[in-house]
Each structure stands twice: as structure tokens, then as C-alpha cells.
Coordinates of C-alpha atoms in Angstrom, one line a residue:
X1 CA -8.0 51.8 -12.1
X2 CA -6.2 48.6 -13.3
X3 CA -9.0 48.0 -15.7
X4 CA -8.6 51.5 -17.2
X5 CA -4.9 51.1 -17.5
X6 CA -5.2 47.8 -19.3
X7 CA -7.8 49.1 -21.6
X8 CA -6.0 52.3 -22.5
X9 CA -2.3 51.5 -22.7
X10 CA -2.6 50.5 -26.3
X11 CA -4.1 53.9 -27.0
X12 CA -1.9 56.1 -24.8
X13 CA 1.6 54.7 -24.2
X14 CA 4.4 55.8 -26.5
X15 CA 4.4 53.4 -29.5
X16 CA 8.2 52.7 -29.6
X17 CA 8.1 51.6 -25.9
X18 CA 4.7 49.9 -26.1
X19 CA 5.8 47.6 -28.9
X20 CA 8.7 46.5 -26.8
X21 CA 6.8 46.1 -23.6
X22 CA 4.2 44.0 -25.3
X23 CA 6.5 42.5 -28.0
X24 CA 9.3 41.2 -25.8
X25 CA 7.1 38.8 -23.8
X26 CA 5.5 37.7 -27.0
X27 CA 8.9 37.1 -28.6
X28 CA 10.0 35.1 -25.6
X29 CA 6.7 33.2 -25.9
X30 CA 7.2 32.4 -29.6
X31 CA 10.8 31.4 -29.1
X32 CA 9.8 29.1 -26.4
X33 CA 7.2 27.6 -28.8
X34 CA 10.1 27.0 -31.2
X35 CA 11.7 25.0 -28.3
X36 CA 8.9 22.6 -28.5
X37 CA 9.8 21.8 -32.1
X38 CA 13.5 21.4 -31.7
X39 CA 13.8 19.7 -28.3
X40 CA 12.2 16.5 -29.7
X41 CA 14.5 16.5 -32.7
X42 CA 17.6 16.9 -30.5
X43 CA 16.7 14.0 -28.1
X44 CA 15.5 11.6 -30.8
X45 CA 18.6 12.3 -32.8
X46 CA 20.5 10.7 -29.8
X47 CA 18.5 7.5 -30.0
X48 CA 20.7 4.4 -30.5
X49 CA 20.1 0.8 -31.5
X50 CA 22.9 -1.6 -32.5
X51 CA 20.5 -3.3 -34.9
X52 CA 19.6 -0.1 -36.7
X53 CA 22.5 2.1 -37.9
X54 CA 21.8 5.8 -37.9
X55 CA 18.6 5.4 -35.9
X56 CA 18.9 9.0 -34.9
X57 CA 18.7 10.2 -38.5
X58 CA 15.7 7.9 -39.1
X59 CA 13.9 9.4 -36.0
X60 CA 14.6 13.0 -37.1
X61 CA 13.3 12.1 -40.5
X62 CA 10.1 10.7 -39.0
X63 CA 9.6 13.9 -37.0
X64 CA 10.2 15.9 -40.2
X65 CA 7.4 14.0 -42.0
X66 CA 5.0 14.4 -39.1
X67 CA 5.8 18.1 -38.6
X68 CA 3.5 19.5 -41.3
X69 CA 0.4 18.2 -39.5
X70 CA 1.7 19.6 -36.2
X71 CA 2.2 22.9 -38.0
X72 CA -1.3 22.6 -39.4
X73 CA -2.7 22.3 -35.9
X74 CA -0.8 25.4 -34.9
X75 CA -1.9 27.1 -38.1
X76 CA -5.6 26.7 -37.3
X77 CA -5.1 27.9 -33.7
X78 CA -2.9 30.9 -34.7
X79 CA -5.1 31.8 -37.7
X80 CA -8.3 31.7 -35.7
X81 CA -6.4 33.6 -33.0
X82 CA -5.4 36.3 -35.4
X83 CA -9.1 36.9 -36.3
X84 CA -9.9 36.9 -32.6
X85 CA -7.1 39.3 -31.8
X86 CA -8.0 41.7 -34.5
X87 CA -11.7 42.0 -33.8
X88 CA -11.4 41.8 -30.0
X89 CA -8.8 44.6 -29.9
X90 CA -10.9 46.7 -32.2
X91 CA -14.0 46.1 -30.0
X92 CA -12.0 47.1 -27.0
X93 CA -11.0 50.3 -28.7
X94 CA -14.6 50.9 -29.5
X95 CA -15.7 50.2 -25.9
X96 CA -18.1 47.4 -26.9
X97 CA -17.9 45.0 -23.9
X98 CA -20.8 42.8 -24.8
X99 CA -19.3 42.1 -28.2
X100 CA -16.0 41.3 -26.5
X101 CA -17.7 38.7 -24.3
X102 CA -19.3 37.1 -27.3
X103 CA -16.1 37.0 -29.3
X104 CA -14.3 35.3 -26.4
X105 CA -17.0 32.7 -25.8
X106 CA -17.3 31.8 -29.4
X107 CA -13.5 31.5 -29.6
X108 CA -13.5 28.8 -27.0
X109 CA -16.2 27.0 -28.9
X110 CA -14.2 27.1 -32.1
X111 CA -11.2 25.6 -30.2
X112 CA -13.2 22.6 -29.2
X113 CA -14.4 22.2 -32.8
X114 CA -10.8 22.3 -34.0
X115 CA -9.8 19.5 -31.6
X116 CA -12.6 17.2 -32.9
X117 CA -11.4 17.7 -36.5
X118 CA -7.8 16.7 -35.7
X119 CA -8.8 13.7 -33.6
X120 CA -10.8 12.4 -36.6
X121 CA -7.8 12.9 -38.8
X122 CA -5.7 11.0 -36.3
X123 CA -8.0 8.1 -36.5
X124 CA -8.5 7.9 -40.3
X125 CA -5.8 9.9 -42.1
X126 CA -2.4 9.6 -40.5
X127 CA -1.4 6.3 -42.1
X128 CA -2.2 7.5 -45.6
X129 CA -0.5 10.9 -45.0
X130 CA 2.8 9.4 -43.9
X131 CA 2.7 6.7 -46.7
X132 CA 2.5 9.6 -49.2
X133 CA 6.0 10.8 -48.2
X134 CA 8.0 7.6 -47.5
X135 CA 8.0 3.9 -48.1
X136 CA 10.7 3.1 -45.5
X137 CA 9.1 0.8 -42.9
X138 CA 11.2 2.1 -39.9
X139 CA 10.5 5.8 -40.6
X140 CA 6.9 5.0 -41.4
X141 CA 6.3 3.2 -38.1
X142 CA 7.9 5.9 -36.0
X143 CA 6.2 8.8 -37.8
X144 CA 2.7 7.2 -37.6
X145 CA 3.0 6.4 -34.0
X146 CA 4.3 9.9 -33.1
X147 CA 1.7 11.7 -35.1
X148 CA -1.3 9.7 -33.8
X149 CA -0.4 10.6 -30.2
X150 CA -0.2 14.3 -31.1
X151 CA -3.5 14.3 -33.0
X152 CA -5.4 12.3 -30.5
X153 CA -4.3 14.8 -27.8
X154 CA -4.9 17.9 -29.8
X155 CA -7.2 19.5 -27.2
X156 CA -4.2 20.9 -25.4
X157 CA -2.7 22.8 -28.3
X158 CA -6.1 23.9 -29.7
X159 CA -7.2 25.4 -26.3
X160 CA -3.9 27.0 -25.2
X161 CA -3.5 28.9 -28.4
X162 CA -7.0 30.4 -28.2
X163 CA -6.6 31.4 -24.6
X164 CA -3.2 32.8 -25.4
X165 CA -4.7 35.1 -28.1
X166 CA -7.5 36.1 -25.9
X167 CA -5.0 37.3 -23.3
X168 CA -2.7 39.0 -25.8
X169 CA -5.6 41.0 -27.3
X170 CA -6.2 42.6 -23.9
X171 CA -2.5 43.3 -23.3
X172 CA -1.6 40.4 -20.9
X173 CA 1.4 39.3 -22.8
X174 CA 3.5 38.4 -19.7
X175 CA 0.9 35.9 -18.5
X176 CA 1.0 34.1 -21.9
X177 CA 4.8 34.0 -21.7
X178 CA 4.7 32.4 -18.3
X179 CA 2.3 29.7 -19.6
X180 CA 4.6 29.0 -22.6
X181 CA 7.8 28.8 -20.6
X182 CA 6.3 26.4 -18.0
X183 CA 4.9 24.2 -20.7
X184 CA 8.2 24.1 -22.5
X185 CA 10.3 23.4 -19.4
X186 CA 8.0 20.5 -18.6
X187 CA 8.4 19.2 -22.1
X188 CA 12.2 19.5 -21.9
X189 CA 12.3 17.7 -18.6
X190 CA 10.0 14.9 -19.7
X191 CA 11.6 14.3 -23.1
X192 CA 14.8 12.4 -22.1
X193 CA 12.9 10.7 -19.2
X194 CA 10.3 9.2 -21.5
X195 CA 12.5 8.7 -24.6
X196 CA 15.4 6.9 -22.9
X197 CA 13.5 5.4 -19.9
X198 CA 15.1 7.4 -17.1
X199 CA 13.9 7.7 -13.5
X200 CA 12.0 4.4 -13.6
X201 CA 9.9 5.4 -16.7
X202 CA 9.6 2.8 -19.4
X203 CA 11.8 3.5 -22.5
X204 CA 9.2 4.8 -25.0
X205 CA 11.5 6.1 -27.8
X206 CA 9.8 8.4 -30.2
X207 CA 6.4 7.9 -28.5
X208 CA 7.9 9.4 -25.4
X209 CA 8.8 12.5 -27.3
X210 CA 5.2 12.8 -28.5
X211 CA 3.8 12.3 -25.0
X212 CA 6.2 14.8 -23.5
X213 CA 5.1 17.4 -26.1
X214 CA 1.4 16.8 -25.4
X215 CA 1.8 17.1 -21.6
X216 CA 3.7 20.4 -22.1
X217 CA 0.8 21.7 -24.3
X218 CA -1.8 20.8 -21.7
X219 CA 0.2 22.5 -18.9
X220 CA 0.3 25.7 -21.0
X221 CA -3.5 25.4 -21.7
X222 CA -4.3 25.1 -18.0
X223 CA -2.2 28.1 -17.1
X224 CA -3.5 30.3 -19.9
X225 CA -7.1 29.4 -19.0
X226 CA -6.5 30.4 -15.3
X227 CA -5.1 33.8 -16.4
X228 CA -7.9 34.3 -18.9
X229 CA -10.7 33.9 -16.3
X230 CA -8.8 35.9 -13.7
X231 CA -7.5 38.8 -15.9
X232 CA -9.9 39.2 -18.8
X233 CA -12.9 39.3 -16.5
X234 CA -11.7 42.9 -15.6
X235 CA -12.5 43.9 -19.2
X236 CA -15.7 42.0 -20.1
X237 CA -17.8 39.1 -19.0
X238 CA -15.9 35.8 -19.3
X239 CA -18.9 33.5 -18.5
X240 CA -19.0 30.3 -20.4
X241 CA -22.6 31.1 -21.3
X242 CA -21.1 33.1 -24.2
X243 CA -19.8 29.9 -25.7
X244 CA -23.1 29.5 -27.5
X245 CA -22.2 29.8 -31.2
X246 CA -23.3 33.0 -32.9
X247 CA -23.0 33.1 -36.7
X248 CA -22.3 36.8 -36.9
X249 CA -19.4 36.7 -34.5
X250 CA -17.9 33.5 -36.0
X251 CA -18.2 35.1 -39.5
X252 CA -16.3 38.2 -38.3
X253 CA -13.6 36.1 -36.7
X254 CA -13.0 34.1 -39.8
X255 CA -13.2 37.1 -42.2
X256 CA -9.7 37.8 -40.9
X257 CA -9.1 34.3 -39.5
X258 CA -9.6 32.1 -42.6
X259 CA -7.0 34.0 -44.7
X260 CA -4.7 33.8 -41.6
X261 CA -5.4 30.1 -41.2
X262 CA -4.7 29.5 -44.9
X263 CA -1.6 31.7 -44.6
X264 CA -0.3 29.7 -41.6
X265 CA -1.3 26.4 -43.2
X266 CA 0.9 27.3 -46.2
X267 CA 3.9 26.6 -44.0
X268 CA 2.5 23.0 -43.6
X269 CA 2.0 22.8 -47.4
X270 CA 5.4 24.1 -48.0
X271 CA 7.1 21.6 -45.7
X272 CA 5.1 18.7 -47.0
X273 CA 5.8 19.6 -50.6
X274 CA 9.5 20.2 -49.9
X275 CA 9.7 16.8 -48.2
X276 CA 8.2 15.2 -51.4
X277 CA 10.6 17.3 -53.7
X278 CA 13.7 16.8 -51.6
X279 CA 13.3 13.0 -51.4
X280 CA 14.0 13.1 -55.2
X281 CA 17.5 14.5 -54.2
X282 CA 18.2 12.2 -51.2
X283 CA 16.9 11.2 -47.8
X284 CA 19.7 13.2 -46.2
X285 CA 18.3 16.3 -47.9
X286 CA 14.9 15.8 -46.3
X287 CA 16.6 15.3 -42.9
X288 CA 18.8 18.4 -43.4
X289 CA 15.9 20.5 -44.3
X290 CA 14.0 19.4 -41.3
X291 CA 16.9 20.4 -39.0
X292 CA 17.4 23.7 -40.8
X293 CA 13.7 24.5 -40.6
X294 CA 13.6 24.0 -36.9
X295 CA 16.7 26.1 -36.3
X296 CA 15.2 28.8 -38.6
X297 CA 12.1 28.9 -36.4
X298 CA 13.9 30.5 -33.5
X299 CA 14.5 33.5 -35.7
X300 CA 11.1 33.5 -37.5
X301 CA 9.1 32.9 -34.3
X302 CA 10.9 35.9 -32.7
X303 CA 9.7 38.0 -35.6
X304 CA 6.2 36.6 -35.3
X305 CA 6.3 37.6 -31.6
X306 CA 6.7 41.2 -32.7
X307 CA 4.1 40.6 -35.4
X308 CA 1.7 39.5 -32.6
X309 CA 2.3 42.7 -30.7
X310 CA 1.7 44.9 -33.7
X311 CA -1.7 43.4 -34.5
X312 CA -3.6 44.4 -31.4
X313 CA -1.9 47.8 -31.2
X314 CA -2.6 48.8 -34.8
X315 CA -6.1 47.3 -34.6
X316 CA -6.9 49.2 -31.4
X317 CA -5.7 52.5 -32.7
X318 CA -7.4 52.0 -36.0
X319 CA -10.6 51.3 -34.1
X320 CA -10.0 54.6 -32.3
X321 CA -9.2 56.3 -35.7
X322 CA -5.9 57.7 -34.4
X323 CA -3.9 58.1 -37.6
X324 CA -0.6 59.1 -35.9
X325 CA -0.5 56.1 -33.6
X326 CA -1.4 53.8 -36.5
X327 CA 1.5 55.2 -38.6
X328 CA 3.9 55.0 -35.7
X329 CA 2.9 51.4 -35.0
X330 CA 3.6 50.5 -38.6
X331 CA 7.0 52.3 -38.6
X332 CA 8.4 50.9 -35.4
X333 CA 6.9 47.4 -36.1
X334 CA 8.8 47.3 -39.4
X335 CA 12.0 48.5 -37.8
X336 CA 11.9 46.1 -34.9
X337 CA 10.9 43.1 -37.0
X338 CA 13.6 43.6 -39.6
X339 CA 16.2 44.1 -36.9
X340 CA 15.3 40.8 -35.4
X341 CA 15.9 39.0 -38.7
X342 CA 19.1 40.9 -39.3
X343 CA 20.4 39.6 -35.9
X344 CA 19.3 36.1 -37.0
X345 CA 21.4 36.4 -40.2
X346 CA 24.5 37.3 -38.2
X347 CA 24.1 34.6 -35.5
X348 CA 23.3 31.8 -37.9
X349 CA 26.1 32.7 -40.4
X350 CA 28.7 32.9 -37.6
X351 CA 27.6 30.0 -35.4
X352 CA 26.1 27.6 -38.0
X353 CA 28.7 24.8 -37.3
X354 CA 28.3 25.0 -33.6
X355 CA 24.5 25.0 -33.7
X356 CA 24.4 22.0 -36.0
X357 CA 27.0 20.2 -33.8
X358 CA 24.3 19.9 -31.1
X359 CA 22.5 17.2 -33.2
X360 CA 23.8 13.7 -33.6
X361 CA 23.6 13.6 -37.4
X362 CA 25.7 11.9 -40.1
X363 CA 28.4 14.0 -41.7
X364 CA 26.6 14.2 -45.1
X365 CA 23.4 15.4 -43.4
X366 CA 25.3 18.0 -41.4
X367 CA 27.0 19.3 -44.5
X368 CA 23.7 19.8 -46.3
X369 CA 22.2 21.6 -43.4
X370 CA 25.2 23.9 -43.2
X371 CA 24.8 24.7 -46.9
X372 CA 21.1 25.5 -46.4
X373 CA 22.0 28.0 -43.6
X374 CA 24.7 29.6 -45.7
X375 CA 22.4 30.1 -48.8
X376 CA 19.0 30.8 -47.2
X377 CA 19.7 33.2 -44.3
X378 CA 20.8 36.3 -46.4
X379 CA 17.2 36.4 -47.5
X380 CA 16.0 36.9 -43.9
X381 CA 16.1 40.7 -44.4
X382 CA 13.1 40.3 -46.8
X383 CA 11.5 37.8 -44.4
X384 CA 11.5 40.5 -41.6
X385 CA 9.7 43.0 -43.8
X386 CA 7.2 40.4 -45.1
X387 CA 6.3 39.1 -41.6
X388 CA 5.7 42.7 -40.5
X389 CA 3.5 43.5 -43.5
X390 CA 1.5 40.4 -42.9
X391 CA 0.7 41.6 -39.4
X392 CA -0.1 45.1 -40.6
X393 CA -2.5 43.8 -43.2
X394 CA -4.3 41.5 -40.7
X395 CA -4.6 44.3 -38.1
X396 CA -6.3 46.6 -40.7
X397 CA -8.7 43.9 -41.8
X398 CA -6.9 43.1 -45.0
X399 CA -6.5 39.4 -44.4
X400 CA -6.6 38.5 -48.1
X401 CA -3.6 40.7 -48.8
X402 CA -1.7 38.9 -46.1
X403 CA -2.7 35.6 -47.6
X404 CA -1.6 36.6 -51.1
X405 CA 1.7 37.7 -49.7
X406 CA 2.2 34.3 -48.0
X407 CA 1.2 32.5 -51.1
X408 CA 3.9 34.3 -53.1
X409 CA 6.7 33.8 -50.5
X410 CA 5.9 30.2 -49.6
X411 CA 4.2 28.5 -52.5
X412 CA 4.0 30.4 -55.8
X413 CA 7.7 31.2 -56.2
X414 CA 9.8 28.7 -54.1
X415 CA 8.0 25.4 -54.8
X416 CA 8.3 25.5 -58.6
X417 CA 11.9 26.7 -58.3
X418 CA 12.7 23.9 -55.9
X419 CA 11.2 21.3 -58.2
X420 CA 13.1 22.7 -61.2
X421 CA 16.4 22.7 -59.2
X422 CA 15.8 19.2 -58.0
X423 CA 16.0 17.9 -61.6
X424 CA 19.7 18.8 -61.9
X425 CA 22.6 16.5 -61.0
X426 CA 24.0 19.1 -58.6
X427 CA 20.5 19.7 -57.0
X428 CA 21.7 19.5 -53.4
X429 CA 23.9 22.6 -54.0
X430 CA 21.3 24.9 -55.6
X431 CA 17.9 23.8 -54.4
X432 CA 18.1 26.1 -51.3
X433 CA 18.2 29.2 -53.5
X434 CA 14.5 28.9 -54.1
X435 CA 13.7 30.2 -50.6
X436 CA 15.4 33.7 -50.6
X437 CA 14.2 34.3 -54.2
X438 CA 10.6 33.7 -53.0
X439 CA 11.0 36.2 -50.1
X440 CA 12.5 38.9 -52.4
X441 CA 9.6 38.6 -54.8
X442 CA 7.1 38.7 -52.0
X443 CA 8.7 41.9 -50.6
X444 CA 8.0 43.7 -53.8
X445 CA 4.3 42.5 -53.7
X446 CA 4.1 43.7 -50.0
X447 CA 5.2 47.2 -51.0
X448 CA 2.6 47.5 -53.7
X449 CA -0.2 46.3 -51.3
X450 CA 1.0 48.7 -48.5
X451 CA 0.8 51.7 -50.8
X452 CA -2.7 50.8 -51.8
X453 CA -3.9 50.2 -48.2
X454 CA -2.3 53.4 -47.0
X455 CA -4.1 55.4 -49.6
X456 CA -7.5 53.8 -49.0
X457 CA -7.5 53.2 -45.2
X458 CA -4.9 55.2 -43.4
X459 CA -4.6 58.5 -45.2
X460 CA -8.4 59.2 -45.0
X461 CA -8.4 59.1 -41.2
X462 CA -9.1 62.6 -39.9
X463 CA -7.9 62.2 -36.3
X464 CA -4.2 62.6 -35.5
X465 CA -1.5 64.1 -37.7

């Protein structure tokens, strides 16, 4: 009976309620993931050394430079997971259990391959990568050390993200939330202990922040793996024999997954490029952007949580060829996602000063971060729609459309504008405008794509109203 309920709830439960029951745990899960990214910044901003004035700012800057690679690790996991989520949910809707087993086994194999790639980068590429963004010896030393620990230990993040998507595709969103929360709590507890040398632990500084993050990721991995073998076995065979790579399955995963990986990786490219552009303005601008970006992630990741709920629901009902439920999923997904971003606008505009006050930053850096919040956040209303449309396109197998949308909002429009604005004497006041302009242009592109997809894929469905 439980198996039947789990299999059918995406095809039977009222969409407005289903999106919330699946989406809220995913939102919590994604917000908790944002905690990983900001906890380190908070604690390292509190680092002190009488011989190095503003050590906290140096440390936050180092994390900002390392962050694009961390984002890239997440991008590969999430992008692969999107492909897994889409085709696994559709296969469940079609009732093809053997294919579900192969998809799951091949997904675990791909996670192991991802880990190997990032370990190799950690050995051979980290030094050159950091040197391309800064020449400051203190920042370079901290950034290189932090990033090498993260890449050498990338098995944790690679595996937990894949197991998370395998669970989400079958409707077990609460289990993935538990794994995320436990990992984040472990990270938060260990951060000050390892950074400042509390409870008899050696004072490890920024290395301690990296180690705490890695341990939290491994904890999430182990919990997700436990739930995967316990819960998903009710739907299909979870035997490790299905880890044998199969070209047809991997190709189907990456037909949706590669555009999603590239789309997610664009965030890394954006952050790296902005670091390079902003350093033309000032080091404070780089640090301010790093802090703003991590605060922004709490809102964006909440929206991506709803996005993650939309994908399996839309894909499942598209696999069933239920036109009404596909349309309802799109409608309510858009409403909920835009609502999340509107709430983010209000909160950040009202409480910007209090939020920034949490960090031990210099006055000039704080002022720039405040300016970034004031200028960028009104564009969140477009962000909400764009994130929702990205999920809709992915669920319906139009990964390239989602990729193009991301290219417009993250690269094609904002980067050239940011570079142009950085050339002015008053660059620190106007450079932030590039981001909301990029989102507004992308929204127009999304509407055009959606009209075309609706005409070709949704309207021809015979089942439903």
C-alpha cells in the first residue's frame, strides 16, 4: 500500500497542496544548504590577528575567491541530479521499474566519476586558479589551503547530492531535508571549534572552516544513502549491480543534465568573472559582493527548493500525459516561486542593516554590501519567474531552453554591463544595476520560450482538460 501511495501521489494529489507538501521540505533543504555557504563566512570574518589588521576581511575575501569552485562542484551534482530527477520521475510515471533501477545505479557511478575529476583539479589546478584572481599573498595562502581541502574531499558533496535527487524523484523529500539539516548542524557546531581551537581542538583557522564543511557534507551523504536503500527499494531494485555504466541511460541523463550542469556552472562563471571585474573597482567591492551573494542565496535557494518540487511533479504528469495536472503544476509553481522572491525583497530591504551587522566587516565593505542589496533586490520579482521557468523547461525535457535562459540572466547581459560600469569613476555606485537588468531581459526570453513549448508539447496532449 505504501509503495502505491508513493508512486501515485504525484499523479493524484491536488497540485496546489502537493507542491507545498513536497516543496516545503525541499525549500528547507535548500535553505539549509545556503547555511553551509554563509556559516563559514560568518566565523572566518571573526578571525583576529594583531599582526594582520582586518584579517576577517582577508578571510572572507579568500572564501569568495574559492567559492566558484565549490559552486561548480554543486553545479555538476545538481545538474546531473536534474537529469536523473526528470527521467526517473517520467519512468516512474510510465511504470518502467527496470529502467528506474538502471537510472539509479548509473547515477551513483556518475557521482564517483565527478569526485575523481575534482580531486585531480585539487592536485593540479587550485594554485593557478586562485592566482588568476589575486596577487595578495595572505589571501592567496588562505584561499588555496581552503579550496584544496574541499576538492580533495569532494566525495561527500558529490554523493550526497545524487542520493538526494534519487530520493526527491520518488517523493521522499522529508528524508532529504533531515539529511541536510543534520549535516548543516554538524557544520555549524564544528566551525567555531575548529577555527578558533575550542574544546581542546587545535586552532586551524580557515582550514578548520573547510574541514567542518566537508564533515557536514559526509554526514548528509551517509544519511541520504541510508534512506535511499531503505525507501527507494519499495519502488525499484536498488542493488549496486546496476552501477554498471550503460551508455543509453547515461546519455538520457545528460540530455537534460548537461544543459542543467552548464546552467548551474554559469553561477560559478558569473562569480569568478565578477570577482575579476570587481577587483578593478576595489578589494572591498569583491568582499561586499561575496557577502551579498551568500545572503542572496537564502532567498534564491528557497526558490530553487520549489523548483526542485516542480520538476518531478511536472515530469511525472507529462509522462502520464495528463494535460490538466501539467498546467496546474506550472501555474501554482510560478505563483509559489514568485511569492518566495517577493518575500525576499521585503525582508532584505527592511532588514539589510541588521543582517549585514552579523558580519565583522570594515565600514566601507558594509556600505558597499548595503548598496548592493538596495539596488539588486527589486529585480527578484523577475528572478522568481525565471527560476520557475527553468524548472518547467527541464521537466518537459527542454534543457537547452533552460540553459539559454540562464546564459541571458547570468552571463550575456550582466557581465558586459558590469564591465562597462566598472570603467566609470563612480563604478561602486552603479555596477550593481547590471544584475536586475539581466533578470528583466531573461524574463522576456522565458515568456517567448514558454509560449513555444506550450504550443508544441502541452496543447497537443489529449488527456485532461
